[in-house]
Tab-separated table of C-alpha atoms in Angstrom:
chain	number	residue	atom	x	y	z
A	1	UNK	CA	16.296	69.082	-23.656
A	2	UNK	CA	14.380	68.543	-27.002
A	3	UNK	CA	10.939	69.133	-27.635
A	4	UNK	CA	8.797	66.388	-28.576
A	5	UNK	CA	8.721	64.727	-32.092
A	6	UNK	CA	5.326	63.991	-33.576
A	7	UNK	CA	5.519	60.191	-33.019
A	8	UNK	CA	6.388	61.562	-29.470
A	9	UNK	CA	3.047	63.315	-28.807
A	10	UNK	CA	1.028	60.409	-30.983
A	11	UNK	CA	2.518	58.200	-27.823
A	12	UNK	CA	1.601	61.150	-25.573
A	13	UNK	CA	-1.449	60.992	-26.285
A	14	UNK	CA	-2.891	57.962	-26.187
A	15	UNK	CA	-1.165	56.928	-23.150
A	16	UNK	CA	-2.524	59.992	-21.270
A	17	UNK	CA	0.739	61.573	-20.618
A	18	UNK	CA	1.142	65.466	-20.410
A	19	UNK	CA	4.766	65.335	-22.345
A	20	UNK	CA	7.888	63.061	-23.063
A	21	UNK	CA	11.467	63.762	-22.659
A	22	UNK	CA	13.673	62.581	-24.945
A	23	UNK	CA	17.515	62.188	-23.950
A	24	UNK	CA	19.483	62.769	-26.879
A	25	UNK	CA	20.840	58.906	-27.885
A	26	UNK	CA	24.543	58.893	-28.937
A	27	UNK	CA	24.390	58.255	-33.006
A	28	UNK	CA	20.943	59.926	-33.930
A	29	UNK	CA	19.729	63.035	-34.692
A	30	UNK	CA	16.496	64.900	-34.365
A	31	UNK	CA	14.009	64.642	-37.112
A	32	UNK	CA	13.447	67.574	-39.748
A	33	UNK	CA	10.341	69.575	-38.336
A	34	UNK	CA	7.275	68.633	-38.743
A	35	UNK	CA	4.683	70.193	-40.786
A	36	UNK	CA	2.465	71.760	-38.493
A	37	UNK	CA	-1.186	70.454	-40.329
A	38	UNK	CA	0.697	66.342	-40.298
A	39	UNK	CA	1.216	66.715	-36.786
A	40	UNK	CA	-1.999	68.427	-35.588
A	41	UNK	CA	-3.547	65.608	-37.447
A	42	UNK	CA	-2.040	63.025	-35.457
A	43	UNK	CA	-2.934	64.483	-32.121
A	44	UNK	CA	-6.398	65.522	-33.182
A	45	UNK	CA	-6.911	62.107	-33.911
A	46	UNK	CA	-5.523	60.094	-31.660
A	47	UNK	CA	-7.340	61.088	-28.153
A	48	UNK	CA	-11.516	60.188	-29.686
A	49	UNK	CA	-9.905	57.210	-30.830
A	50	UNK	CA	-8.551	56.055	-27.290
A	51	UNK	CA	-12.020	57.727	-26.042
A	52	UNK	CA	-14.037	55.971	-28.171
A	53	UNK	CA	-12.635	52.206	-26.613
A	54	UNK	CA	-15.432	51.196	-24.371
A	55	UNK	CA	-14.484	47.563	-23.306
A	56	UNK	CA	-17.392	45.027	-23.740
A	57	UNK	CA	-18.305	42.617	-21.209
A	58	UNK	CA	-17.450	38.773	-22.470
A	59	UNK	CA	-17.649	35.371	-21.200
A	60	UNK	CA	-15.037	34.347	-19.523
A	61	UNK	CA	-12.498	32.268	-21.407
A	62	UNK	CA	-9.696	29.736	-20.900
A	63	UNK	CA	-6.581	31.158	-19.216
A	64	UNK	CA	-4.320	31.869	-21.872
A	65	UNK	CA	-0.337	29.495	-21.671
A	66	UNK	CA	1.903	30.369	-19.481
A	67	UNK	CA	4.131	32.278	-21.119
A	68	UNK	CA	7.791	30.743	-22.006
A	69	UNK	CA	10.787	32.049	-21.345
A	70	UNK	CA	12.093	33.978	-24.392
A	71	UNK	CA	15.703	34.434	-25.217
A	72	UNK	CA	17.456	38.056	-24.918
A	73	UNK	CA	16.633	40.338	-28.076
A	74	UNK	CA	19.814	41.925	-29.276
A	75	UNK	CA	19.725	45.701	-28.887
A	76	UNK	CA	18.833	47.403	-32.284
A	77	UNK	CA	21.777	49.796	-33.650
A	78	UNK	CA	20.529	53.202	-34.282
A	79	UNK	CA	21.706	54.990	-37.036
A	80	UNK	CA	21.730	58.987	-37.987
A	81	UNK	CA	18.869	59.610	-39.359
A	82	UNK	CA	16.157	57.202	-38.307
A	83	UNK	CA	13.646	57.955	-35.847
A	84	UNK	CA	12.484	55.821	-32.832
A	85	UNK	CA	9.572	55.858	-29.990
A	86	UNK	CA	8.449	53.920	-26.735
A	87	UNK	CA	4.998	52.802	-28.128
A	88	UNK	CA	2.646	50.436	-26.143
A	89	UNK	CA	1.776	46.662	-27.476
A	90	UNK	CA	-1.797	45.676	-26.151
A	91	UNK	CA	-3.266	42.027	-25.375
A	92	UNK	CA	-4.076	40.613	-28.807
A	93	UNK	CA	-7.978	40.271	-29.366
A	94	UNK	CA	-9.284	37.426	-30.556
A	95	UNK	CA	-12.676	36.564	-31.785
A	96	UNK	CA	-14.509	34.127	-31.222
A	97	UNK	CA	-18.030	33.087	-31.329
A	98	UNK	CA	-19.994	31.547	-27.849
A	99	UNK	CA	-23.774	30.078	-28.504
A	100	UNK	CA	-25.923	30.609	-25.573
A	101	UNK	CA	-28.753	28.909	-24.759
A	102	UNK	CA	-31.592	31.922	-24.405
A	103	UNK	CA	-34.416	28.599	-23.717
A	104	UNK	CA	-34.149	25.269	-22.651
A	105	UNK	CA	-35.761	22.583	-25.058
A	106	UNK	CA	-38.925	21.319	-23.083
A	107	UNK	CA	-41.228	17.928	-23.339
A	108	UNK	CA	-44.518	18.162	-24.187
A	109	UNK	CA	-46.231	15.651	-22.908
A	110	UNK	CA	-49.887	14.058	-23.698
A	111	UNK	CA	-51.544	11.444	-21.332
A	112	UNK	CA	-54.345	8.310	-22.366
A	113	UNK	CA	-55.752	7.324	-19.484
A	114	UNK	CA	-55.895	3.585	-18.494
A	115	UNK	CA	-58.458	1.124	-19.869
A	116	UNK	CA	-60.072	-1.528	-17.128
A	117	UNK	CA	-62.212	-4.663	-16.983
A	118	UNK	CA	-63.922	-6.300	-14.512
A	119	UNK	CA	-63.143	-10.224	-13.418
A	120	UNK	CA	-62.069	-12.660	-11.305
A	121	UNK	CA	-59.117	-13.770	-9.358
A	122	UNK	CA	-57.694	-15.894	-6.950
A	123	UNK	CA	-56.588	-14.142	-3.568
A	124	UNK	CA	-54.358	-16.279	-0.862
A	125	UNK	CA	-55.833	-16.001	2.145
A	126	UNK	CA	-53.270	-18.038	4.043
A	127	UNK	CA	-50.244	-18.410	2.491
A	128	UNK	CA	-48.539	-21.953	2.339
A	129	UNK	CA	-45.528	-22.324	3.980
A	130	UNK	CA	-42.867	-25.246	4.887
A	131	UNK	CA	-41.944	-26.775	8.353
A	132	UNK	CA	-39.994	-29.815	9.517
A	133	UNK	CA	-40.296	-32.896	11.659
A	134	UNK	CA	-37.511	-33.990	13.412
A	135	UNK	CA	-36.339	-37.281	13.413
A	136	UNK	CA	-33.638	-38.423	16.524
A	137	UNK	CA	-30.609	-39.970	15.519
A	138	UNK	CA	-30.066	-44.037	16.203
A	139	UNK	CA	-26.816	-45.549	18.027
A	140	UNK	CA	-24.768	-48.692	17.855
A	141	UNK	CA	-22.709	-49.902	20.342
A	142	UNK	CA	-18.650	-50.063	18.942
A	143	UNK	CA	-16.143	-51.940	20.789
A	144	UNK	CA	-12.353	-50.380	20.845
A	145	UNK	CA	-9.227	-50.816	23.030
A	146	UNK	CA	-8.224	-47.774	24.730
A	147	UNK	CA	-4.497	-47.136	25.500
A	148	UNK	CA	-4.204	-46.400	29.229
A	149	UNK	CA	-0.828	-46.106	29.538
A	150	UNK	CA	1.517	-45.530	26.708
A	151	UNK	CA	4.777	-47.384	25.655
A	152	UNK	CA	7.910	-45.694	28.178
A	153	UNK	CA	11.741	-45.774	26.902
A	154	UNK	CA	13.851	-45.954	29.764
A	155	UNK	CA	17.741	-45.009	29.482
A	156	UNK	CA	20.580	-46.513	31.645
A	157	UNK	CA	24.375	-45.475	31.820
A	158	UNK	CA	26.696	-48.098	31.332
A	159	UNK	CA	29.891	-47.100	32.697
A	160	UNK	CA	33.219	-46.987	30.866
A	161	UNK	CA	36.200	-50.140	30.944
A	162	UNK	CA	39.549	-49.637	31.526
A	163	UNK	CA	42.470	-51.678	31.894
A	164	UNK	CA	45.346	-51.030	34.058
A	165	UNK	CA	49.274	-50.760	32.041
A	166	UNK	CA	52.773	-49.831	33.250
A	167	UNK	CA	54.428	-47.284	31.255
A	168	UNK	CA	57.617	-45.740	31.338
A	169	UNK	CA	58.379	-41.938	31.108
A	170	UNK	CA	61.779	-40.617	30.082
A	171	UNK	CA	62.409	-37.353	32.123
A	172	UNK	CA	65.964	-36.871	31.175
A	173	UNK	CA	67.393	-38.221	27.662
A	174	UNK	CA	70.709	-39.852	28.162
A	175	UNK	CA	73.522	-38.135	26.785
A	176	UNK	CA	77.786	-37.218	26.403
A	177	UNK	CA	79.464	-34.697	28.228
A	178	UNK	CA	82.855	-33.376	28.031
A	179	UNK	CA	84.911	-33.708	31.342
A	180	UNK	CA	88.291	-31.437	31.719
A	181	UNK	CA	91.118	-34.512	31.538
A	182	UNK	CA	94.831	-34.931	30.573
A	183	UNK	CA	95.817	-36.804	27.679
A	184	UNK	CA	98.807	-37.755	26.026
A	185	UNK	CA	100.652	-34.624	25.018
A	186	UNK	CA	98.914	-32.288	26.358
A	187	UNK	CA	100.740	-32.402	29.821
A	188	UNK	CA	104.340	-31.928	28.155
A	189	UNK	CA	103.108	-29.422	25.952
A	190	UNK	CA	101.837	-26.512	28.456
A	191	UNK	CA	102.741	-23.554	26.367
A	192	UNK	CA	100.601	-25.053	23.492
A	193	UNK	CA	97.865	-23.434	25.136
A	194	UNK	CA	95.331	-26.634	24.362
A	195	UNK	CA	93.173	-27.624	26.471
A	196	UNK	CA	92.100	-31.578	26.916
A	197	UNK	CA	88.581	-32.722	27.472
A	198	UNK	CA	87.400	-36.681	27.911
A	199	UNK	CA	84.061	-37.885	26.570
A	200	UNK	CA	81.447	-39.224	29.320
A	201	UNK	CA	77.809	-40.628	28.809
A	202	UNK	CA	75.473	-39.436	31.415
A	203	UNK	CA	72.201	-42.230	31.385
A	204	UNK	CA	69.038	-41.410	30.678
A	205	UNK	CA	66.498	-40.228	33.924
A	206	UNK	CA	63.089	-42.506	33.701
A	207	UNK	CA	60.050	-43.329	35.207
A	208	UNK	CA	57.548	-45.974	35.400
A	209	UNK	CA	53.836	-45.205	35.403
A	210	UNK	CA	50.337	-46.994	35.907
A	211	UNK	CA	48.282	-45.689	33.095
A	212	UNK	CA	44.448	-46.565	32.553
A	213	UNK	CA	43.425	-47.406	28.834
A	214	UNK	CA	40.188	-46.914	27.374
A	215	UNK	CA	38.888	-50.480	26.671
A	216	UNK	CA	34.954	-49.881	26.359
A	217	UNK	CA	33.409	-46.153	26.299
A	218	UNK	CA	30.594	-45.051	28.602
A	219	UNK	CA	26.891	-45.599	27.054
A	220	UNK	CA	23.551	-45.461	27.345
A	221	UNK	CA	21.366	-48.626	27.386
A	222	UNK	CA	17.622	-48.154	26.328
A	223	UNK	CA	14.400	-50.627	28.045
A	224	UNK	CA	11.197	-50.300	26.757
A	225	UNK	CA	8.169	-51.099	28.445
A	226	UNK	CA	4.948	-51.792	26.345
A	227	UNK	CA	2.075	-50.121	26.286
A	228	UNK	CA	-1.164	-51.073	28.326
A	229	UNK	CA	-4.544	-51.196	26.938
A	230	UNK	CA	-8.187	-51.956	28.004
A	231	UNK	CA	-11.351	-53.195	25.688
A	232	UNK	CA	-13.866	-50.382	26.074
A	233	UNK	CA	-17.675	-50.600	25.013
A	234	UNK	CA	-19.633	-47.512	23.739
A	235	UNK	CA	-22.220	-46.106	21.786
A	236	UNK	CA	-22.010	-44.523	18.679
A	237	UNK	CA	-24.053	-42.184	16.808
A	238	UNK	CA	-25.557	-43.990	13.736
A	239	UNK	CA	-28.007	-42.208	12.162
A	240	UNK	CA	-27.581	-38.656	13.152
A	241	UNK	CA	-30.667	-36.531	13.781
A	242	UNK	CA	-32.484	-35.053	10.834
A	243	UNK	CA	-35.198	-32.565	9.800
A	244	UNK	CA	-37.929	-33.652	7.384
A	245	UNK	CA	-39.418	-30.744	5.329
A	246	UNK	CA	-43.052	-31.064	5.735
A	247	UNK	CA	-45.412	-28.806	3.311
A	248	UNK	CA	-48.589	-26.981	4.105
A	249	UNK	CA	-50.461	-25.892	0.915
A	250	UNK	CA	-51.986	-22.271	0.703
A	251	UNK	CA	-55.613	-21.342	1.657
A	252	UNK	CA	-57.025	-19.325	-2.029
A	253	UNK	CA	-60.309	-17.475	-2.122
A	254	UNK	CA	-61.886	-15.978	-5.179
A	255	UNK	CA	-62.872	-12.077	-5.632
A	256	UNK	CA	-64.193	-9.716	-8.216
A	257	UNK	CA	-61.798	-7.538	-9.386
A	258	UNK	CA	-60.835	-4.661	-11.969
A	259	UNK	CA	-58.075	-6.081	-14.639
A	260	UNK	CA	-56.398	-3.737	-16.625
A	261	UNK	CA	-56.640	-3.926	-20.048
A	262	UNK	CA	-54.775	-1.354	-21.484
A	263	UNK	CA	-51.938	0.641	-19.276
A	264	UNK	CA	-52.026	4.803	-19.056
A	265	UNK	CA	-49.739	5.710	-22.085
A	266	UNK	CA	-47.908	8.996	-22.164
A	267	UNK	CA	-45.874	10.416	-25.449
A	268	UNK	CA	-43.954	13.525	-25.668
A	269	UNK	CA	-42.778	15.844	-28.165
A	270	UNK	CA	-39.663	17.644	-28.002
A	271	UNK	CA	-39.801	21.225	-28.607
A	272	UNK	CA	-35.521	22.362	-29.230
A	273	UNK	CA	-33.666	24.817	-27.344
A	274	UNK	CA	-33.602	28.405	-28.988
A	275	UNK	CA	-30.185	29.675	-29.063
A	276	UNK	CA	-28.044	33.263	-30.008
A	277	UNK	CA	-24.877	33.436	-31.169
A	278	UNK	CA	-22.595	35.825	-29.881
A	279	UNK	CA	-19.120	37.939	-30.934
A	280	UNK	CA	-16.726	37.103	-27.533
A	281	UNK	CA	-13.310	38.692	-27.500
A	282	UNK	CA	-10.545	37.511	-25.574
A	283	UNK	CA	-7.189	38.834	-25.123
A	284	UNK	CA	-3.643	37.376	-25.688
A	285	UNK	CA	-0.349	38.134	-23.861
A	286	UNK	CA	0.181	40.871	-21.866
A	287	UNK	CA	0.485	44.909	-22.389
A	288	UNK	CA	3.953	46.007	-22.255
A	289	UNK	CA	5.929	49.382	-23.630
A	290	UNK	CA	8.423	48.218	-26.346
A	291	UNK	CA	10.797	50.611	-28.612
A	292	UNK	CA	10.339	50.472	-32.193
A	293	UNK	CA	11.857	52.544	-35.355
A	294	UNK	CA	9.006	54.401	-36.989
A	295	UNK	CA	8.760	56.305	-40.147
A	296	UNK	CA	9.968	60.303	-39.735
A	297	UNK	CA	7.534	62.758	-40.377
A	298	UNK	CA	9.800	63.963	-43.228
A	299	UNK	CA	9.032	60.583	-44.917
A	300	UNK	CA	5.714	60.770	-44.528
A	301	UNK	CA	4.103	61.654	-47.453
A	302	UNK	CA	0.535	61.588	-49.797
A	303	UNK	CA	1.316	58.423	-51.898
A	304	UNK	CA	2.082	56.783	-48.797
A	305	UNK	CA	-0.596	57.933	-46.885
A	306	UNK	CA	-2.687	56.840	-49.647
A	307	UNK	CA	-1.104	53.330	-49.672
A	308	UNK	CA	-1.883	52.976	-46.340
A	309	UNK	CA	-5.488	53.646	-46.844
A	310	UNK	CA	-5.896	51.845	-49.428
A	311	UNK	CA	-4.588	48.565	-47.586
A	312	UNK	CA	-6.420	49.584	-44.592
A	313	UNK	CA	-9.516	49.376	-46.269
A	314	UNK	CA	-9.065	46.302	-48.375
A	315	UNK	CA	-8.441	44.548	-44.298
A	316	UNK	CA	-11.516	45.526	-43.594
A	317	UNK	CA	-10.990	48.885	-41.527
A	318	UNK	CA	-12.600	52.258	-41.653
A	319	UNK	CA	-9.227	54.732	-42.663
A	320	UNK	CA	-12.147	57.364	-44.239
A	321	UNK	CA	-11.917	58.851	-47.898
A	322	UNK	CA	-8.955	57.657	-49.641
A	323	UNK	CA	-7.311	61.459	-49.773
A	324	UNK	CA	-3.528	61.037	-48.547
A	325	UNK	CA	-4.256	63.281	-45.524
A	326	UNK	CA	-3.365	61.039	-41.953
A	327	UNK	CA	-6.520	62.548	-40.178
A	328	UNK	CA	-8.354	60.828	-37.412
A	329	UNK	CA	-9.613	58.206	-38.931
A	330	UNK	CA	-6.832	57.166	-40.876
A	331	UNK	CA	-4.866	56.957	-37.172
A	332	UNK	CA	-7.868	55.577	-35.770
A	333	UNK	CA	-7.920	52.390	-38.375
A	334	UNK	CA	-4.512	52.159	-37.928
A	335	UNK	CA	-4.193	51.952	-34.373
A	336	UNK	CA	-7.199	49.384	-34.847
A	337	UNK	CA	-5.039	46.640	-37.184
A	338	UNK	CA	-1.727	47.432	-34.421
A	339	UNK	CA	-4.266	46.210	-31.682
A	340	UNK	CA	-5.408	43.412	-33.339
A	341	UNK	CA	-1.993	42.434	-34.900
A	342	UNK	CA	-0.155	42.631	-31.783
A	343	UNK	CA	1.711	45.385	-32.649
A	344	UNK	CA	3.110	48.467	-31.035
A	345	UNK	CA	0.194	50.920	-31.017
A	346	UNK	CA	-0.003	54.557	-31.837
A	347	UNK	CA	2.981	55.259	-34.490
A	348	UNK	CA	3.328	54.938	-38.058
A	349	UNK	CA	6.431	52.271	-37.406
A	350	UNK	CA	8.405	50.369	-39.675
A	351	UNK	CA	7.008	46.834	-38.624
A	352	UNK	CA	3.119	48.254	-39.157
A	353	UNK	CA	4.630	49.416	-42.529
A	354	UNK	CA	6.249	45.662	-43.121
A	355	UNK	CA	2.895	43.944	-41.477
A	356	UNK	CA	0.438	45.903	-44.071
A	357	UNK	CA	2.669	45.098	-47.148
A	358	UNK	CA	2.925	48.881	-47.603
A	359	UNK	CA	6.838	50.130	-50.123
């Protein structure tokens, strides 16, 4: 089991762990030992730095993307020689600035009262209004002729014709036969083995038939019978019935009154809203524990230090004097540009070395 490097404990302690056991990886080897004043450095300042991170109350903001899926890093190779840690990578801050309104704008308002005059005017006492006067309608008398019964189509069968013919049927064609006979020759010649047959028509087998033939089909005759109608005499409407509109003029009476002459008039001033800008931060992506090649204690030295002090300060963090000593403050500006980078927090790595510009 090997005891824990410096970038190790840095890790240790700002997550809040007691120790961390390194397996030995296959390929690397330990670090050269640490000088004891570069490592008591790092844990000294380390812990008042996590201590001092009070988180500040902000308005809420938008929900950050959905995160998309990323495709599979390939696994670093680690070579003899270099050193590595399991370093946490906080949400991003970002700032922002939110204006709040610390007083509504508000209407000040000034009234002039109305001006009135006394006169006259003309009051309806009885209002006029509109009725109608019916008229009744006038008839003449129309004469028409009225069907009483309609026309009727009558249909008749008219049977079919025939006519009576004789015809005759052949059951049984005529036709020849063969009968067994002797002819000449044939009765002297026995051992010929022929045999002698005599040709005989057989008549033809009729019959006569009475057949009836189609002269006239059967069909349908049609009689119509006319229509009846009577004259009819009645009265029709001629002028219908109407409404005359018939108008009744108002009743007006005259009384003193008060006229205004000049309405109540109101004007406003607008006083604005006071409002205070404020510093919000919000946070982007998630925490999550990543591994990352850092710089070995053995290759940390005072130009470098220096270097990084120098660029700390010219980003606008506190890293302290400019001495090449990696105290607290130096870790604690550090750690500061990691968190706000996005970057692995709490080592000296290689991509916080690339990120800062630093040879």
């Amino acid at each position: 089991m090997r005891s824990p490097s410096l970038l190790g404990c840095l890790l240790v302690a700002i997550s809040g762990c007691s120790s961390i056991d390194q397996a030995p990886v296959q390929g690397t080897s330990a670090p050269a030992s640490a000088t004891p004043s570069v490592e008591s450095a790092l844990l000294s300042g380390a812990a008042p730095a996590a201590e001092r991170a009070v988180p500040q109350p902000v308005t809420p903001a938008a929900p950050p993307a959905s995160p998309q899926p990323l495709l599979a890093a390939p696994e670093p190779v680690i070579q003899a020689g270099q050193c590595w840690v399991y370093a946490q990578v906080k949400p991003k801050p970002v700032q922002s600035t939110l204006e709040v309104v610390v007083k509504d704008s508000v209407n000040r308002i000034t009234v002039t009262p109305a001006e009135l005059q006394n006169g006259l005017t003309q009051v309806v006492t009885r209002e006029g209004t509109r009725t109608y006067r019916i008229e009744p309608p006038t008839y003449k008398q129309v004469t028409e002729r009225v069907e009483v019964r309609p026309e009727i189509k009558r249909y008749t069968v008219v049977p079919a014709v025939y006519e009576e013919h004789q015809q005759t049927v052949t059951l049984e064609e005529a036709k020849t036969v063969l009968d067994p006979c002797r002819t000449a020759g044939t009765r002297y010649a026995r051992e010929s083995g022929v045999m002698a047959f005599c040709a005989r028509e057989v008549p033809a087998v009729t019959r006569t038939l009475k057949t009836q033939v189609l002269v006239a089909a059967e069909s349908v005759r049609e009689d119509i019978e006319p229509a009846v109608y009577e004259t009819v005499t009645r009265w029709v409407v001629d002028t219908p019935a109407q409404a005359v509109e018939v108008l009744l003029e108002p009743e007006l009476a005259q009384l003193k009154v008060e006229q205004l002459v000049r309405p109540v008039q109101a004007s406003q001033v607008v006083l604005p809203e006071k409002t205070q800008r404020m510093e919000v931060t919000r946070f982007e992506g998630e925490a999550r524990i990543v591994s990352r090649q850092a710089v070995c204690d053995a290759d940390i030295d005072e130009g470098m230090v220096r270097r990084l002090q120098s660029v700390l300060a010219q980003r606008g963090f506190a890293p302290g004097r400019i001495d090449g000593l990696l105290g607290r403050r130096t870790l604690a500006a550090l750690m500061q540009f990691q968190e706000n980078s996005g970057l692995a927090v709490g080592a000296l790595t290689l991509e916080s070395v690339a990120a800062l510009g630093i040879d």
